[in-house]
Coordinates of C-alpha atoms in Angstrom, one line a residue:
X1 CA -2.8 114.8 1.1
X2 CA -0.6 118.0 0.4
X3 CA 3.2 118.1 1.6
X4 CA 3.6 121.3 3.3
X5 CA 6.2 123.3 2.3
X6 CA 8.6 125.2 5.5
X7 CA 10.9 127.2 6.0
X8 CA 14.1 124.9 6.1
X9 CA 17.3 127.0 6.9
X10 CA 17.3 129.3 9.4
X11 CA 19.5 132.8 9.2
X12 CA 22.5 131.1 10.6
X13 CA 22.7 128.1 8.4
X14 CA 22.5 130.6 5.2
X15 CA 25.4 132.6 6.6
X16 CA 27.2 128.7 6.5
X17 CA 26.0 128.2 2.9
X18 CA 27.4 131.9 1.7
X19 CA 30.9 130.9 3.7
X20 CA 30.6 127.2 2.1
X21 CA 30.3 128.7 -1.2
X22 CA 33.6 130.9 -0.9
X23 CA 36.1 127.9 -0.1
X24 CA 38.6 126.5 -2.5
X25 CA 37.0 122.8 -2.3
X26 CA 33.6 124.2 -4.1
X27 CA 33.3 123.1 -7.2
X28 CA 30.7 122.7 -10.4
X29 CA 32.5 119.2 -11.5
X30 CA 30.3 116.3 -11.1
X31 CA 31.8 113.7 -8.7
X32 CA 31.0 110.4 -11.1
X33 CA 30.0 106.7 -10.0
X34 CA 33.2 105.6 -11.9
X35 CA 35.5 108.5 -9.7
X36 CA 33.8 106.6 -6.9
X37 CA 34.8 103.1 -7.9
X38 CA 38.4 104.3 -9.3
X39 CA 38.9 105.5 -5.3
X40 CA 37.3 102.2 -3.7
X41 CA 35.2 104.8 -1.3
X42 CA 32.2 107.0 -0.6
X43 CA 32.3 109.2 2.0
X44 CA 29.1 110.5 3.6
X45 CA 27.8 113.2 6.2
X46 CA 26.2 111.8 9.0
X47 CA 24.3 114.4 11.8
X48 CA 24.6 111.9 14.7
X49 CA 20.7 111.0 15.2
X50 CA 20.3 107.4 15.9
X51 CA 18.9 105.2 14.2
X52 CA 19.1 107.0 11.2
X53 CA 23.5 107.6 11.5
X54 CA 25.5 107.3 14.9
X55 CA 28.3 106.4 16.3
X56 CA 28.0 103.6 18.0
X57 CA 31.0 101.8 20.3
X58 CA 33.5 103.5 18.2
X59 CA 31.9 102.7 14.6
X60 CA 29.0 104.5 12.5
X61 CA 26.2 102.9 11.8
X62 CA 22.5 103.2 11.6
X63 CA 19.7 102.3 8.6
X64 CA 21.0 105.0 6.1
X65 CA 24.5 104.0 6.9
X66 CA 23.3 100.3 6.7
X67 CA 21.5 101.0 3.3
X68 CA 24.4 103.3 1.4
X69 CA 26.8 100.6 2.5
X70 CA 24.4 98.0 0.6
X71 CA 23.8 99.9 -2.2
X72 CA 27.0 101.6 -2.8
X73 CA 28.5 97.7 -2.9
X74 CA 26.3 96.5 -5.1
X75 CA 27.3 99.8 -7.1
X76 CA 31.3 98.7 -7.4
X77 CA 31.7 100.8 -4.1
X78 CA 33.0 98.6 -0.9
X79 CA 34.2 100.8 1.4
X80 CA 32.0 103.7 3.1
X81 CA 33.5 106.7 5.0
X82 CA 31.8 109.2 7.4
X83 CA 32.3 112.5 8.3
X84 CA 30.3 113.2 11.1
X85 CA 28.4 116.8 11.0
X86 CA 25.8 119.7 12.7
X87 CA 22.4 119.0 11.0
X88 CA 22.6 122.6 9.9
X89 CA 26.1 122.4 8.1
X90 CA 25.3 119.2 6.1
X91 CA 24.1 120.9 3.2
X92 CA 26.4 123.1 3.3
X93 CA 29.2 120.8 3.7
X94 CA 28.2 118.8 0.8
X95 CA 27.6 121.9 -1.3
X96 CA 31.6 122.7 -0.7
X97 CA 32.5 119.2 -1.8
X98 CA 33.7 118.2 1.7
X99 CA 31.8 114.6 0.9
X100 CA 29.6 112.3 -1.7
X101 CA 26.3 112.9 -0.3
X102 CA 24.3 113.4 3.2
X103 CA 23.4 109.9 4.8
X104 CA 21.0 111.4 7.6
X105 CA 17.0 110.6 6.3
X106 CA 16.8 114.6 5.3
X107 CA 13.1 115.4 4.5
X108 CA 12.5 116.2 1.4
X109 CA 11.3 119.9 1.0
X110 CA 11.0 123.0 -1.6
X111 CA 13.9 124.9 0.1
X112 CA 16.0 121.9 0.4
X113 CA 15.4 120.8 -3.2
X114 CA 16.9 124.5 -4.5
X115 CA 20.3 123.7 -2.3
X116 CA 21.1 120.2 -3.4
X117 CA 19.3 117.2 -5.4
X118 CA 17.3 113.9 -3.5
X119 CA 17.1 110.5 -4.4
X120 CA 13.6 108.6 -4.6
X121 CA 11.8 108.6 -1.1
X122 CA 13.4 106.1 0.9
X123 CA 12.0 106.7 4.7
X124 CA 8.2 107.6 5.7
X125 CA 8.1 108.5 9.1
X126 CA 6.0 110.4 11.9
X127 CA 6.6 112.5 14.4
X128 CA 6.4 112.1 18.3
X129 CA 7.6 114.0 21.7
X130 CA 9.8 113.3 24.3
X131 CA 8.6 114.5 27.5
X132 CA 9.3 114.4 31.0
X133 CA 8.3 111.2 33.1
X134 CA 4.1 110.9 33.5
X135 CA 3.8 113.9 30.6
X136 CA 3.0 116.8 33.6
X137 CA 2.2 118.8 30.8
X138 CA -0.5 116.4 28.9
X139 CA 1.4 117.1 25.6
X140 CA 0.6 115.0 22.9
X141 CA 1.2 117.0 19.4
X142 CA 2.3 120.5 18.2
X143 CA -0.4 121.9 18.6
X144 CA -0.6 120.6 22.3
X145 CA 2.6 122.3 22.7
X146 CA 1.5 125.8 21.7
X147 CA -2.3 125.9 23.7
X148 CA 0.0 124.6 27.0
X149 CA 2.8 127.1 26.4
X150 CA 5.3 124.1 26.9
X151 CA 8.3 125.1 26.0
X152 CA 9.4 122.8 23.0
X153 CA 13.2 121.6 21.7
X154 CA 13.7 120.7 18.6
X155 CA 17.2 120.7 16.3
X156 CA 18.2 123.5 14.3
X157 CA 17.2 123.3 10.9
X158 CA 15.1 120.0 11.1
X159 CA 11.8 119.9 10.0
X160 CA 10.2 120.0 13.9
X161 CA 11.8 123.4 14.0
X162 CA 10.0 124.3 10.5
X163 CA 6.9 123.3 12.4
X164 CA 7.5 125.6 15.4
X165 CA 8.3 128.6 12.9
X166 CA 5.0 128.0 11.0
X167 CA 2.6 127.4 14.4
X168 CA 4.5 130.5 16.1
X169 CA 5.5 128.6 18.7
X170 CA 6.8 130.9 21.0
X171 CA 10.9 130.7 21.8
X172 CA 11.9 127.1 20.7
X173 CA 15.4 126.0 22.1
X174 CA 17.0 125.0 18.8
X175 CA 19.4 122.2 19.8
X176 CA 22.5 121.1 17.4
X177 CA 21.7 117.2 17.5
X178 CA 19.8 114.2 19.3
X179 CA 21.2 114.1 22.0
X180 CA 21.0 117.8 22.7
X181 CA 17.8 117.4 22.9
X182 CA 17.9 114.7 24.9
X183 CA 19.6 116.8 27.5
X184 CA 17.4 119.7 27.2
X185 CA 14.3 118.0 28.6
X186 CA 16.1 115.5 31.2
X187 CA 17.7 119.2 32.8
X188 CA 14.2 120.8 32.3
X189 CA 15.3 123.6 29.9
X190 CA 12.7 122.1 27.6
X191 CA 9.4 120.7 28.4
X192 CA 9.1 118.5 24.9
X193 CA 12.2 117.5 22.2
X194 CA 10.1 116.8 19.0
X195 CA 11.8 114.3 16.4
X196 CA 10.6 111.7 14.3
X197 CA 9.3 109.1 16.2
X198 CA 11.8 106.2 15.4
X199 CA 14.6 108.6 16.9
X200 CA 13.1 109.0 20.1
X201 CA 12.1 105.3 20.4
X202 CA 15.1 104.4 19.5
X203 CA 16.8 106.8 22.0
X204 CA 14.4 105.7 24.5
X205 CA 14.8 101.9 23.9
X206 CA 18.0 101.3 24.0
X207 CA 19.0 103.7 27.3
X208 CA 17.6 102.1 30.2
X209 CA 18.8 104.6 32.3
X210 CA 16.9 107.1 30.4
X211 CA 14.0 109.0 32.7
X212 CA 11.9 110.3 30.1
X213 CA 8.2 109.0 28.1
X214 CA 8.0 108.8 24.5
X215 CA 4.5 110.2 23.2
X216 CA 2.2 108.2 20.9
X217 CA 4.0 109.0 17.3
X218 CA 1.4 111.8 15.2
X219 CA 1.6 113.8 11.9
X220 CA 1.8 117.1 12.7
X221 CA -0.7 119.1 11.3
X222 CA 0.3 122.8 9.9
X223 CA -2.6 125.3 9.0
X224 CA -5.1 122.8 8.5
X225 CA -2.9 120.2 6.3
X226 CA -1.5 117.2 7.3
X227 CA 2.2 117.0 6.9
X228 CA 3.7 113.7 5.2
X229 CA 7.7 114.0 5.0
X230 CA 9.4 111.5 3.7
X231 CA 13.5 110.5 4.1
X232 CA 16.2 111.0 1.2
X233 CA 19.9 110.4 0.3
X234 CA 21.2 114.5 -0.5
X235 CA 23.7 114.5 -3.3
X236 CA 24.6 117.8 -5.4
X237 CA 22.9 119.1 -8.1
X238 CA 26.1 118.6 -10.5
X239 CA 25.9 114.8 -9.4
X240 CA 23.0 113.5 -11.7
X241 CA 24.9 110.6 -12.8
X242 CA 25.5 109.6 -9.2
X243 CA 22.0 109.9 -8.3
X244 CA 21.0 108.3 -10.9
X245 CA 23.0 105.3 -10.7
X246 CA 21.9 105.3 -7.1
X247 CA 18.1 105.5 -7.2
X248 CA 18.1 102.6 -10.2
X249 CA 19.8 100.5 -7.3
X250 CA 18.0 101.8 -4.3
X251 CA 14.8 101.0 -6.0
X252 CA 15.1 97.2 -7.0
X253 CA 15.8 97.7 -2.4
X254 CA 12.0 99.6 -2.1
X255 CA 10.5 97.1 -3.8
X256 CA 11.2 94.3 -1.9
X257 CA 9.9 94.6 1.5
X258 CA 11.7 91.8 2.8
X259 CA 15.1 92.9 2.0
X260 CA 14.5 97.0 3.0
X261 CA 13.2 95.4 6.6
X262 CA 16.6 93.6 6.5
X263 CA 18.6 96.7 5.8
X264 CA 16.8 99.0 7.8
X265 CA 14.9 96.5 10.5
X266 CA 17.4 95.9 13.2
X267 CA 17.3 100.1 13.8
X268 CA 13.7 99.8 14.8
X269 CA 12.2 100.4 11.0
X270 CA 9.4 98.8 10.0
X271 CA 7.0 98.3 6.5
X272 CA 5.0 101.2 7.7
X273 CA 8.3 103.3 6.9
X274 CA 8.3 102.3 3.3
X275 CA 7.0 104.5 1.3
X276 CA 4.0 104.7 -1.2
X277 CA 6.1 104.0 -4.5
X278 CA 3.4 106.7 -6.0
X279 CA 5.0 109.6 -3.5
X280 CA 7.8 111.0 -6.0
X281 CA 11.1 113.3 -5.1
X282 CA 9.2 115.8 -8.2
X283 CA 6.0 116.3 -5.9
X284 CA 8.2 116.5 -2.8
X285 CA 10.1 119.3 -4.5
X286 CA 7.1 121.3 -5.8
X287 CA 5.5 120.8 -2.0
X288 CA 2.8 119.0 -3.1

């Protein structure tokens, strides 16, 4: 099955990237595991999308922030910091040195790859809609969404918006996070918010007051080819040393299905988000 390359960044995002790359705190010099260990800390972006990173009665947490915390301890690391940022501005951000590396389940993708440098696959997930209570609108995928002309939310820069771009859906309301697009459906500005389908679960699961239906999770399907993105830990390209210190770690955690389900499990993931140790970062890069 071929990964489908998209369009990742929209105009707005490259305008951040071009002001990113003018600040004094850009730099070429490699941030180094032993840097890390001298300081006691890493300190990660997070975008806010639960269960992946959130804040959460005052404290971040979610399965990325659950499994950087693991794997940055075993690593010499104990202490994890976030800086919570727009989806759109965490590349960016990291680009200009303002932290370590993005904790946030970023699909891998082509564009992405030329910005900054993934880890092994470390999340497999689908996608699914939120709609409006008894789905008035009978939507079920993306491509339900453009036969209906529903109108469809989705977050700038995140791969749901990619799919819109590449299906010409007509007008999507880009949202900044979650729970913008939350909001946009529960006011009726949007008929569908489209995320992966552990988000909206999530969301859905854990607000009871909540008046919306999830739809039955799908992979989206773009010009006749089945999408399969897969979730990765962003660190800059100058940080190879750092990655690779990281992905010998995180990888002794893929392999063991027991001890990724009790990282990642109590935030709603399951084995089917493991994935296929055959599905590398290299073919994820090359969109294929």
């Amino acid at each position: 099955m071929r990964i489908k390359s998209a369009a990742v960044l929209t105009a707005a995002v490259l305008a951040v990237t071009a002001m990113a790359g003018c600040t004094k705190t850009d730099s070429d010099e490699a941030t180094s595991l032993e840097s890390l260990r001298e300081a006691g800390v890493v300190t990660v972006a997070y975008a806010n999308e639960a269960p992946y990173s959130f804040e959460k009665d005052g404290k971040v947490t979610g399965a990325t922030i659950a499994l950087h915390r693991e794997v940055f301890k075993r690593l010499g690391v104990d202490e994890l910091k976030a800086v919570k940022t727009d989806w759109g501005g965490l590349i960016p951000g990291l680009n200009a040195k303002r932290y370590d590396l993005v904790s946030a389940g970023m699909s891998i993708t082509p564009e992405r790859c030329d910005q900054a440098s993934f880890s092994v696959p470390e999340i497999n997930y689908t996608t699914a809609l939120m709609v409006k209570p008894g789905n008035p609108m009978d939507l079920s995928n993306m491509d339900s969404i453009k036969s209906s002309g529903a109108k469809m939310a989705a977050i700038t820069g995140a791969i749901e918006s990619n799919y819109a771009e590449e299906l010409a859906i007509p007008d999507p309301l880009l949202v900044k996070d979650q729970q913008s697009g939350i909001d946009a459906v529960t006011s009726g500005r949007a008929d569908a918010f489209a995320l992966t389908a552990v988000s909206l679960k999530y969301a859905k699961d854990n607000d009871p007051s909540l008046n919306v239906e999830v739809t039955k999770p799908f992979i989206a399907v773009i010009n006749g080819e089945e999408q399969n993105p897969a979730g990765a830990t962003v660190f800059r390209k100058a940080d190879t040393e750092l990655r690779d210190a990281y992905n010998a770690e995180v990888k002794k955690i893929l392999s063991d299905k027991a001890e990724y389900l009790r990282i990642l499990g109590p935030f709603g993931f399951t084995e089917e988000n493991i994935p296929d140790p055959s599905l590398t970062t290299e073919q994820l890069c090359a969109g294929e």
